[in-house]
XYZ file of C-alpha atoms in Angstrom:
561
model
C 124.037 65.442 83.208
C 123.513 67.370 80.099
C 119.820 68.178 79.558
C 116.740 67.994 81.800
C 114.311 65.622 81.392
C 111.742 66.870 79.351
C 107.655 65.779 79.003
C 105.374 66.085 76.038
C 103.496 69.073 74.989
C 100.213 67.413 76.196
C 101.717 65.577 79.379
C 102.416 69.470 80.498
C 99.356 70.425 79.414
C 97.578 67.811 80.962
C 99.436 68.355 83.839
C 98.388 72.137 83.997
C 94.733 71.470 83.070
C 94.431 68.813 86.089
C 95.857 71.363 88.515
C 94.195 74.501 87.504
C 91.274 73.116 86.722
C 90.805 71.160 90.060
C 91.426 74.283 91.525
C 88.932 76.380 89.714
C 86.326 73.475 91.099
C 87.389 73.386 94.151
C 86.316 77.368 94.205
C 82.667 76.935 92.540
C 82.317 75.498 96.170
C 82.150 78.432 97.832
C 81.113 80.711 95.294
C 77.953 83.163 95.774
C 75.937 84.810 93.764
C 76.201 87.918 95.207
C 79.347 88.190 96.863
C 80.292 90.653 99.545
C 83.322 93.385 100.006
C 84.361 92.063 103.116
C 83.787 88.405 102.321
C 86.559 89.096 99.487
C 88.603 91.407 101.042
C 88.991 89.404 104.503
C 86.418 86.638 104.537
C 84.618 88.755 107.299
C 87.613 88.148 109.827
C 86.363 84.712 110.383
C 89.363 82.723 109.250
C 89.658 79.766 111.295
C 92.971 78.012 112.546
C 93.618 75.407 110.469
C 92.657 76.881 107.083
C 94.343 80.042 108.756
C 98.101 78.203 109.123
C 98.219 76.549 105.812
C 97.170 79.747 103.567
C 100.159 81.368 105.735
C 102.073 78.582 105.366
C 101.444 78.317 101.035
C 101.462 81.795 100.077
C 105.419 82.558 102.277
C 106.423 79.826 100.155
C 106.710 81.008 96.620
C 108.441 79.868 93.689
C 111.554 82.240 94.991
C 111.429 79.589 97.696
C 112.742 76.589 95.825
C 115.360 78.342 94.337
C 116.853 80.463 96.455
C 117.323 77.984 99.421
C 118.844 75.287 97.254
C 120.962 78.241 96.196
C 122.137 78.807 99.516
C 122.521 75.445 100.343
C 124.404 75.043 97.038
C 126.437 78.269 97.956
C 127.202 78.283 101.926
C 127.030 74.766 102.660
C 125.700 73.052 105.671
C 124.593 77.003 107.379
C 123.032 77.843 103.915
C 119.567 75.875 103.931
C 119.001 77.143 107.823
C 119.643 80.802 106.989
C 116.726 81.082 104.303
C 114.283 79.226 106.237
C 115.052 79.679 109.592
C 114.945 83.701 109.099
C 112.147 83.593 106.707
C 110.086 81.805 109.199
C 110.711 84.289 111.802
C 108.914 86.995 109.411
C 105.783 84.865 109.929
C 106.548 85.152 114.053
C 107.096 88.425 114.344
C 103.961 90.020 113.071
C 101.980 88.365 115.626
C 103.115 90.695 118.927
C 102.107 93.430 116.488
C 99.858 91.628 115.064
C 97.384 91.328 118.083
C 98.038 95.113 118.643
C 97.123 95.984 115.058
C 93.518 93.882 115.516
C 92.685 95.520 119.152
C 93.027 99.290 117.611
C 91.174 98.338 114.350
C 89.539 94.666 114.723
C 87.487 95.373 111.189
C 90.197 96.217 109.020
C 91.069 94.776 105.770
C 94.206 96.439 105.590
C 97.275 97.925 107.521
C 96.576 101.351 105.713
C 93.259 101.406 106.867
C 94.740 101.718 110.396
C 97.603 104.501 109.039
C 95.114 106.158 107.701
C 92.848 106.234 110.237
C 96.287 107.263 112.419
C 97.660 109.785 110.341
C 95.818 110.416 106.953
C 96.299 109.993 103.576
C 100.119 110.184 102.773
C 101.602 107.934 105.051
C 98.642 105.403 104.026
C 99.343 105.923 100.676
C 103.310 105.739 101.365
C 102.402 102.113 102.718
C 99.920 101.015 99.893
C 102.751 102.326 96.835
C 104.817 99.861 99.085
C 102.740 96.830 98.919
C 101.107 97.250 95.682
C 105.095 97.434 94.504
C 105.883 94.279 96.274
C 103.457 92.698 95.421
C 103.465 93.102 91.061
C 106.793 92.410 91.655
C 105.897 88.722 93.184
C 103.488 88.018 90.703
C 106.605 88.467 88.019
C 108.747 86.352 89.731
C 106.202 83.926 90.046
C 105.026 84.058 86.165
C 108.451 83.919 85.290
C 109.219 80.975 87.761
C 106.406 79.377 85.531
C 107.409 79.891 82.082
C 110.779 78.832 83.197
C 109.870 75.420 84.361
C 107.311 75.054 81.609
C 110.204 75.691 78.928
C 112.990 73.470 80.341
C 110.149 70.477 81.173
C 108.609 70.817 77.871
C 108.669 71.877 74.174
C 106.314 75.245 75.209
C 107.906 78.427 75.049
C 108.606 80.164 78.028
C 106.034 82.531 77.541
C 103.305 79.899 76.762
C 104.064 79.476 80.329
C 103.951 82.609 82.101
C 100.451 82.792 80.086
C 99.163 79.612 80.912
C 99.956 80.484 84.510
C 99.047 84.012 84.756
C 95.203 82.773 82.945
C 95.217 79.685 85.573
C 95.314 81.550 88.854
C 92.994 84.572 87.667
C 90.624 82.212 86.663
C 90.000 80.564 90.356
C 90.678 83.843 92.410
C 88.414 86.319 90.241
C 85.213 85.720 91.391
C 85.732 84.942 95.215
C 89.238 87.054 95.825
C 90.680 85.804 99.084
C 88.207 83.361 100.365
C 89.200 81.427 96.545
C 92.449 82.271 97.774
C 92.496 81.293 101.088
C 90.357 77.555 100.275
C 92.876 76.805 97.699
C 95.933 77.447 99.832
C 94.793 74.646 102.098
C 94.312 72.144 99.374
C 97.683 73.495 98.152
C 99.534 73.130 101.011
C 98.689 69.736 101.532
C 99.948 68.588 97.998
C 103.097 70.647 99.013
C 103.998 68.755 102.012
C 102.825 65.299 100.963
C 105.026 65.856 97.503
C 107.989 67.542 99.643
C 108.190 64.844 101.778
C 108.260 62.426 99.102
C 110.459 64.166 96.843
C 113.446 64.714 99.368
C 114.407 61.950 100.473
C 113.248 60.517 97.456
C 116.879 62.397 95.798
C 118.780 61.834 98.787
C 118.424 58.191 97.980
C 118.854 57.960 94.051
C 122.368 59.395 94.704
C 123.162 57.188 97.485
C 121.980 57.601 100.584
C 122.948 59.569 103.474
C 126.258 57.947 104.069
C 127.401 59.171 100.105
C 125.758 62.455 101.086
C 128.412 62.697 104.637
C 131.030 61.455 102.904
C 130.798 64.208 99.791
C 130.917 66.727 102.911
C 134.980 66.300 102.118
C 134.435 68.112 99.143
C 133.024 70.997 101.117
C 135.486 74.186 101.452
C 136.214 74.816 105.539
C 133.348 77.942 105.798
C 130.615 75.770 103.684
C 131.432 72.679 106.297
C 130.914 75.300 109.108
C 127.428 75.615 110.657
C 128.276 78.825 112.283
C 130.138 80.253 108.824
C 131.023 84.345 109.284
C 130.720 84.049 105.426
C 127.242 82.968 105.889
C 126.162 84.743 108.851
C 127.380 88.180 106.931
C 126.379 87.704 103.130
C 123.041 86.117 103.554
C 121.992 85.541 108.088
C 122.406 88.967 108.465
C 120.903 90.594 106.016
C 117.962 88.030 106.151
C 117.635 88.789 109.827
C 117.559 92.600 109.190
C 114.253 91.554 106.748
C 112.445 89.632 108.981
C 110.505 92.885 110.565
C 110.735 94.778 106.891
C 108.473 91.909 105.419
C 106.658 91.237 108.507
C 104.703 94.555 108.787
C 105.198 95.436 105.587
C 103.974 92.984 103.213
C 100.237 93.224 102.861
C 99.389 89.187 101.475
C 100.137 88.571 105.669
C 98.528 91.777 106.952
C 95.677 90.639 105.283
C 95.319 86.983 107.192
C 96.423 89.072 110.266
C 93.041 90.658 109.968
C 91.361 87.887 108.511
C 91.790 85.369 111.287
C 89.474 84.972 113.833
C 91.020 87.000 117.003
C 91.270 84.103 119.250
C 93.107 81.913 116.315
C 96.030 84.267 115.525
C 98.374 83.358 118.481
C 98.537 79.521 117.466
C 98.013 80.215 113.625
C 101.526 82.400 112.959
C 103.484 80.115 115.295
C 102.203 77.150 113.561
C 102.737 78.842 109.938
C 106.376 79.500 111.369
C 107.338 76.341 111.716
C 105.593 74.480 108.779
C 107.440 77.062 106.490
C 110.624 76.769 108.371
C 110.104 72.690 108.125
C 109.801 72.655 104.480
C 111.510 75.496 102.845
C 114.572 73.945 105.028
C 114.599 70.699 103.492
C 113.760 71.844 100.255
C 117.587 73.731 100.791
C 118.884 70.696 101.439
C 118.762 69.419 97.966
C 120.930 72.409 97.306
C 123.405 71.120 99.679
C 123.132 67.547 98.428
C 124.361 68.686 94.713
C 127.325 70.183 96.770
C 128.166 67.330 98.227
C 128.508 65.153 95.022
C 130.152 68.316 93.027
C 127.101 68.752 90.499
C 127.462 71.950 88.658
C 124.204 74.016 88.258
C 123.324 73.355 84.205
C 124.721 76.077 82.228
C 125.704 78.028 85.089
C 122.645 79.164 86.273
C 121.595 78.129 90.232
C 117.832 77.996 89.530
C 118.354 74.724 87.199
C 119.904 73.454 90.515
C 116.440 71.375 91.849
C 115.071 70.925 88.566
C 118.570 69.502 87.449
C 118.676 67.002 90.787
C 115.049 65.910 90.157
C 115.247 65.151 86.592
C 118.996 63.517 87.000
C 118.109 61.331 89.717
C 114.194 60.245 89.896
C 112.066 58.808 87.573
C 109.398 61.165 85.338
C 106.208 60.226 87.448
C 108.290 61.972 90.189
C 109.298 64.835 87.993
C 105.202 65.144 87.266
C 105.069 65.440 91.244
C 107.812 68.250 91.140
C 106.266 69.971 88.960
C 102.953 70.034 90.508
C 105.018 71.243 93.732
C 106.568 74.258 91.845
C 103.113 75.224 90.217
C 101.182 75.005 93.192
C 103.901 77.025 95.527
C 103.851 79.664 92.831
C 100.205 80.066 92.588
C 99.460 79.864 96.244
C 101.483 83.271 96.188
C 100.419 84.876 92.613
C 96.775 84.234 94.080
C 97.872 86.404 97.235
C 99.089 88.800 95.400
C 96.324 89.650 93.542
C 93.926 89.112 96.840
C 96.538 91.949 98.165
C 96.144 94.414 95.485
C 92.805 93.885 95.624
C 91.938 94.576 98.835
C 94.581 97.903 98.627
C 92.917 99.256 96.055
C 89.165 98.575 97.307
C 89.711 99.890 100.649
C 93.237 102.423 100.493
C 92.676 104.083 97.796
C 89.082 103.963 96.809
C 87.553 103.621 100.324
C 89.244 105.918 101.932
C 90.835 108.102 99.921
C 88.101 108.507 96.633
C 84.819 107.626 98.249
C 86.128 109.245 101.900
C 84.298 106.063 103.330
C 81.157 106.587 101.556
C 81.830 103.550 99.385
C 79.450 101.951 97.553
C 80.267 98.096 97.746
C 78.828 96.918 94.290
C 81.846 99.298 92.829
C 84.444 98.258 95.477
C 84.122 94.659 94.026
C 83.920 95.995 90.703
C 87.577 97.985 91.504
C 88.931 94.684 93.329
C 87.618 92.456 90.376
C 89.290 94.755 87.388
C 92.528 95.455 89.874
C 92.994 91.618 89.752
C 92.578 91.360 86.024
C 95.438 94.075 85.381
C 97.919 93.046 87.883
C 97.641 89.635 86.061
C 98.398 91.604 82.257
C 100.825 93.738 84.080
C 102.705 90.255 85.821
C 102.518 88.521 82.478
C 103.718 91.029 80.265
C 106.559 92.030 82.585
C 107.501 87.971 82.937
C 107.680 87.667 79.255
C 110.323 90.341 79.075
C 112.574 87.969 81.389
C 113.185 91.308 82.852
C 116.080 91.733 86.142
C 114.036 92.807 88.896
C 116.565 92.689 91.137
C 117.041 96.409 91.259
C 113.404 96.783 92.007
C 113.734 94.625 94.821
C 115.937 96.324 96.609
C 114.120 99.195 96.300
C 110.856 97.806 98.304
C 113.013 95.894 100.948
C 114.066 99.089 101.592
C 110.766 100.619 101.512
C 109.699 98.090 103.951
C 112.661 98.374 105.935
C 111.942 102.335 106.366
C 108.278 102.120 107.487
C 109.065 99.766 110.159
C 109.345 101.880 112.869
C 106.964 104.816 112.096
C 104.177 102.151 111.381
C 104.882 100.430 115.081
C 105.401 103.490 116.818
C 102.136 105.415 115.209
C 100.245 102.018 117.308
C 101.948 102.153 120.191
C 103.077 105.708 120.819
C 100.717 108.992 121.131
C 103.335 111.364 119.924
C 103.659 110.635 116.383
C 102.523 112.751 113.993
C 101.823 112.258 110.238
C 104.806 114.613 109.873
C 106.896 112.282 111.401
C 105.840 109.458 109.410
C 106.065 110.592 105.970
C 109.502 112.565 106.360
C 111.166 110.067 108.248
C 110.894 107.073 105.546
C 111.600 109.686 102.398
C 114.810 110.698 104.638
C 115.549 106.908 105.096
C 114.885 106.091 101.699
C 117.166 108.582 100.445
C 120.074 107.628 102.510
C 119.825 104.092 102.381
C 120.017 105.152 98.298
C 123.262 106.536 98.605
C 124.323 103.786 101.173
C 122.829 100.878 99.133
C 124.765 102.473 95.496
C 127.854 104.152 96.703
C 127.148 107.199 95.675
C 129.577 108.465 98.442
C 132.398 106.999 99.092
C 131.861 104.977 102.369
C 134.933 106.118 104.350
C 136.587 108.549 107.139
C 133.668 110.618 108.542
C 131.457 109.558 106.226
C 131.764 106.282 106.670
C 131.379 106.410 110.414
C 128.408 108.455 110.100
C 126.239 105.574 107.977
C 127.933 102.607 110.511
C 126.352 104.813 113.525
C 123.200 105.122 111.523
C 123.244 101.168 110.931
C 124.154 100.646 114.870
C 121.002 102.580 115.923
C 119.012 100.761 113.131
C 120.447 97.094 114.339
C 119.481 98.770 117.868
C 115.762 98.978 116.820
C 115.627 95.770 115.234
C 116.737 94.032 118.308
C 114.881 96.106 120.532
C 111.611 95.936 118.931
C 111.776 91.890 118.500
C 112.342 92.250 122.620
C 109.442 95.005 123.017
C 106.921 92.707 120.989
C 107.468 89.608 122.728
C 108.448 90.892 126.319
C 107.417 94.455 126.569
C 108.653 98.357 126.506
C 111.060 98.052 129.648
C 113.414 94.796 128.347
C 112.692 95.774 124.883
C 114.792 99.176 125.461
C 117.181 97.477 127.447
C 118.087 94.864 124.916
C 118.146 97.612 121.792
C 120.440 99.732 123.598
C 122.863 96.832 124.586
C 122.193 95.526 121.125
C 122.816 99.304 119.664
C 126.359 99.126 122.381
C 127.293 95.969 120.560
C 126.674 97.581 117.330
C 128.949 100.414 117.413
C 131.767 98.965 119.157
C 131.932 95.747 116.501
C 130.777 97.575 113.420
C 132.641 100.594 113.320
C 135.420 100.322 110.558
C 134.101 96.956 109.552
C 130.602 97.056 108.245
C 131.277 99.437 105.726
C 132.642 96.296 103.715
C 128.876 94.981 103.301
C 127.038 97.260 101.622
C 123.539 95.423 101.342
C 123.603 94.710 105.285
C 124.738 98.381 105.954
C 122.549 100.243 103.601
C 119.078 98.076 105.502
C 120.451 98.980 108.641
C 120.805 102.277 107.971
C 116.922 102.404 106.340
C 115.902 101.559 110.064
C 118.181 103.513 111.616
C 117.671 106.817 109.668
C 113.793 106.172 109.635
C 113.966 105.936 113.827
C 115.776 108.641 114.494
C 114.291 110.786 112.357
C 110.388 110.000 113.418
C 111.480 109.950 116.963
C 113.217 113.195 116.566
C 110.242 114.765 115.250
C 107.178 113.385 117.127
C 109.066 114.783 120.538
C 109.448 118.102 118.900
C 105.848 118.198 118.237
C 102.997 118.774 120.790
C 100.178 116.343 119.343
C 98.461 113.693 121.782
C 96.281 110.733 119.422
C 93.625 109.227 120.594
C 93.540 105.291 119.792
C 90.122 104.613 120.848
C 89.000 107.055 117.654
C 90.566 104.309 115.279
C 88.069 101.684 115.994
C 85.318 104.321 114.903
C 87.230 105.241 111.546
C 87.496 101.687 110.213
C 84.386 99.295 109.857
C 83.272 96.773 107.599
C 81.915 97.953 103.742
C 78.636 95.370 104.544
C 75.822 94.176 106.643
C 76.891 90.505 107.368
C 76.410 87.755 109.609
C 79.621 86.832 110.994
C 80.994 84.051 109.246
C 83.579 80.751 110.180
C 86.201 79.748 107.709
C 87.331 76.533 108.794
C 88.997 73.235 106.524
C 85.453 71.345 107.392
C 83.489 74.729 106.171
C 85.171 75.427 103.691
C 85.807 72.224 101.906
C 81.955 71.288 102.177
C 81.215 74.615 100.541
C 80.122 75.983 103.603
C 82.468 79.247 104.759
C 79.396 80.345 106.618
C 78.658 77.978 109.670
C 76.687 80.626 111.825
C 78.086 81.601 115.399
């Protein structure tokens, strides 16, 4: 197992044509002549179900997807592959309790900054856009990169012949239409996804023998990779996942964005079934990982991201490698076209709506601003790809973003007391500490120590409490985070100190908590959340629209209600 397969210059090519291409047809279906802010912002908040679920579905699973859970299959055995998916589908869960909130105070919104800003004003909308539009350059990198990296080990191209190719191809189908191209697409994409996925994987389980040669490598397993309920596992990769699941959920705009796109009656059944059709797949796309464990491959030249690549080329034919890549391409653009929908929509409506036009926005230049946002996130993604840079760093830096605003953006919907104040200082504060937690810029022991492990027990507290508040409501939601908070500080204390990543989120939400709470009780100011719903409305005069698989695969988008 020396080299990957690898096709011709024009197979890829070919390949990449037929996909993008198709795509960029598929689009002309729906285009309009004159299209509308809220049409590409939101597609008018007419989403329907099934179209709803599957762009869910496609844009969670991203390039980072394929990887990372046959990494963690690869790395923690049999617990590995449910860890990534099982948690990651859980971030698609929990936004809908807060979800359905989030639509009642502000059912015309394109964005969750529209409602902070409507809330609170301009800095803690602005905090939450720098957020997003952070996240979400730094997907369409990883995604670019994903690209040029299967492009160069599958072909002769250069690696950057791919992140180009890739970076042009999805621009060229989301430009005109933003995320109602983005949205149609993710349908058709999802379907290839799951009809390839389900061919491919059993497909390799097979070619190396079946399921009885994949149970009987589980000898070569160490005792914590055979162990489904590995501490290992649970504490290097469950935990910290878990802690993420809220941080992504309200915090990452490409699912805001459906949130508010969806029709209102279609969001209950649309999240839970985008939970478990990411769960389904990104699950058994881990399992490969664990298959290559089982029969003691070693990830080509060390590096864990050949791993699928490596299994596919090594043990299926090329037409199947063709299908592969078609699977990676089309998970990767599903979420670079999100992206760009995202920062599109941020910049139309957070900071030129509301913050340069002070909703006198003229809609011809809103498009105009969504249109040329779109073009330079996709210069911006490329060039950055083609540096191969470690983003790693920058990473951590928005999880912990997210992880700070959790709180003050679910308490400034559900409580009257907080104040802008309260927002703003509480995630700088959390920032800041999680910082020093996150790089050891103190050393994390005696007093000190204890001090950050009570900050992560409050912040595992609120986690656990406001997973119980969404689903069950205020009274066994604060019975469950304190118990959960109890649990905390009598298990962690002296012990978490040892993980650093899952300390330092804990302590984001933790810090962030305390501090907004702190404040907002100090202060005397009573909101008003029937005033949002006057402070956010739609940029057009529409009819309200339908976006449903029959619509919008016959061109339609529009069926009348």
């Amino acid at each position: 197992m020396n080299e990957l397969y690898q096709f011709s210059t024009m197979t890829v090519l070919l390949l990449l044509l037929a996909f993008y291409g198709g795509t960029y047809l598929l689009t002309l279906k729906i285009r309009k002549k004159k299209e509308d802010t809220d049409a590409f912002m939101v597609s008018n908040h007419r989403v329907g179900f099934g179209i709803g679920s599957a762009s869910m579905t496609a844009t969670w699973i991203w390039a980072a997807s394929f990887y990372a859970a046959a990494t963690s299959g690869y790395t923690y055995g049999v617990s590995g592959p449910l860890h990534y998916g099982l948690w990651g589908a859980l971030m698609i869960l929990f936004i809908y309790p807060f979800g359905r909130r989030f639509r009642k105070l502000a059912p015309n919104a394109h964005t969750l900054g529209e409602l902070i800003h409507a809330r609170h004003g301009s800095s803690s909308q602005l905090i939450l856009a720098f957020s997003n539009v952070l996240g979400s350059v730094i997907s369409l990198m990883v995604n670019f990169t994903a690209a040029g990296a299967l492009v160069s080990v599958l072909s002769p191209l250069s690696f950057q012949a791919g992140v180009i190719i890739a970076g042009l191809g999805v621009l060229g189908y989301t430009l005109w239409s933003g995320f109602r191209a983005s949205v149609l697409t993710d349908f058709a994409q999802l379907v290839a996804l799951m009809a390839i996925a389900i061919v491919i994987i059993p497909a390799v389980l097979f070619a190396m023998g079946g399921p009885s040669e994949m149970v009987a490598g589980l000898d070569n397993l160490t005792a914590e990779q055979a162990n489904l309920f590995s501490m290992e596992a649970i504490l290097n990769q469950g935990a910290p996942f878990f802690v993420a699941v809220l941080a992504y959920a309200i915090g990452n705009q490409t699912i805001s964005q459906r949130l508010f796109a969806v029709n209102e009656e279609h969001i209950k059944p649309t999240f839970i079934t985008a939970t478990v059709g990411y769960g389904a797949i990104v699950i058994g796309l881990g399992m490969i990982g664990l298959m290559a464990l089982t029969l003691g491959v070693e990830p080509l030249n060390g590096d864990m991201n050949n791993l699928i690549p490596q299994m596919v080329s090594s043990y299926l034919p090329p037409v199947f490698i063709a299908l592969f890549f078609i699977l990676v391409i089309g998970s990767l653009s599903s979420t670079a076209d999100s992206d760009l929908s995202a920062l599109s929509a941020i910049m139309m409506a957070d900071v030129y709506g509301k913050n340069i036009a002070k909703d006198k926005a003229d809609p011809a230049r809103m498009l105009f601003i969504g249109r040329l946002t779109m073009i330079v996130a996709t210069v911006v993604g490329i060039v950055f790809a083609s540096f191969s840079l470690d983003i790693l760093v920058m990473l951590v830096f928005v999880g912990a973003l997210w992880g700070a605003i959790v709180f003050p953006v679910i308490a400034s919907c559900f409580w009257n007391r907080v104040t802008n104040a309260a927002f703003t200082i509480s995630v700088i504060v959390a920032m800041l500490l999680f910082c020093v937690a996150r790089f050891e810029l103190v050393t994390m022991s005696g007093v000190t120590g204890l001090a950050f492990e009570l900050l992560a027990s409050i912040g595992g507290g609120v986690i656990i409490g406001l997973m119980a508040f969404g689903f069950f409501g205020r009274t066994v939601g604060t019975i469950t985070g304190i118990l959960a908070f109890l649990a905390m500080v009598t298990l962690a204390t002296g012990f978490l100190r040892d993980y650093t990543v899952l300390l330092s989120s804990l302590t984001a939400y933790g810090a962030s908590t305390l501090v907004c709470t702190v404040i907002s009780l100090l202060g005397q100011q009573r909101f008003d959340f029937s005033t949002i719903k006057e402070k956010v409305s739609d940029y057009d005069d529409h009819l309200d629209q339908d976006v449903t698989p029959e619509g919008a695969l016959t061109g339609g988008l529009a069926s009348q209600k």
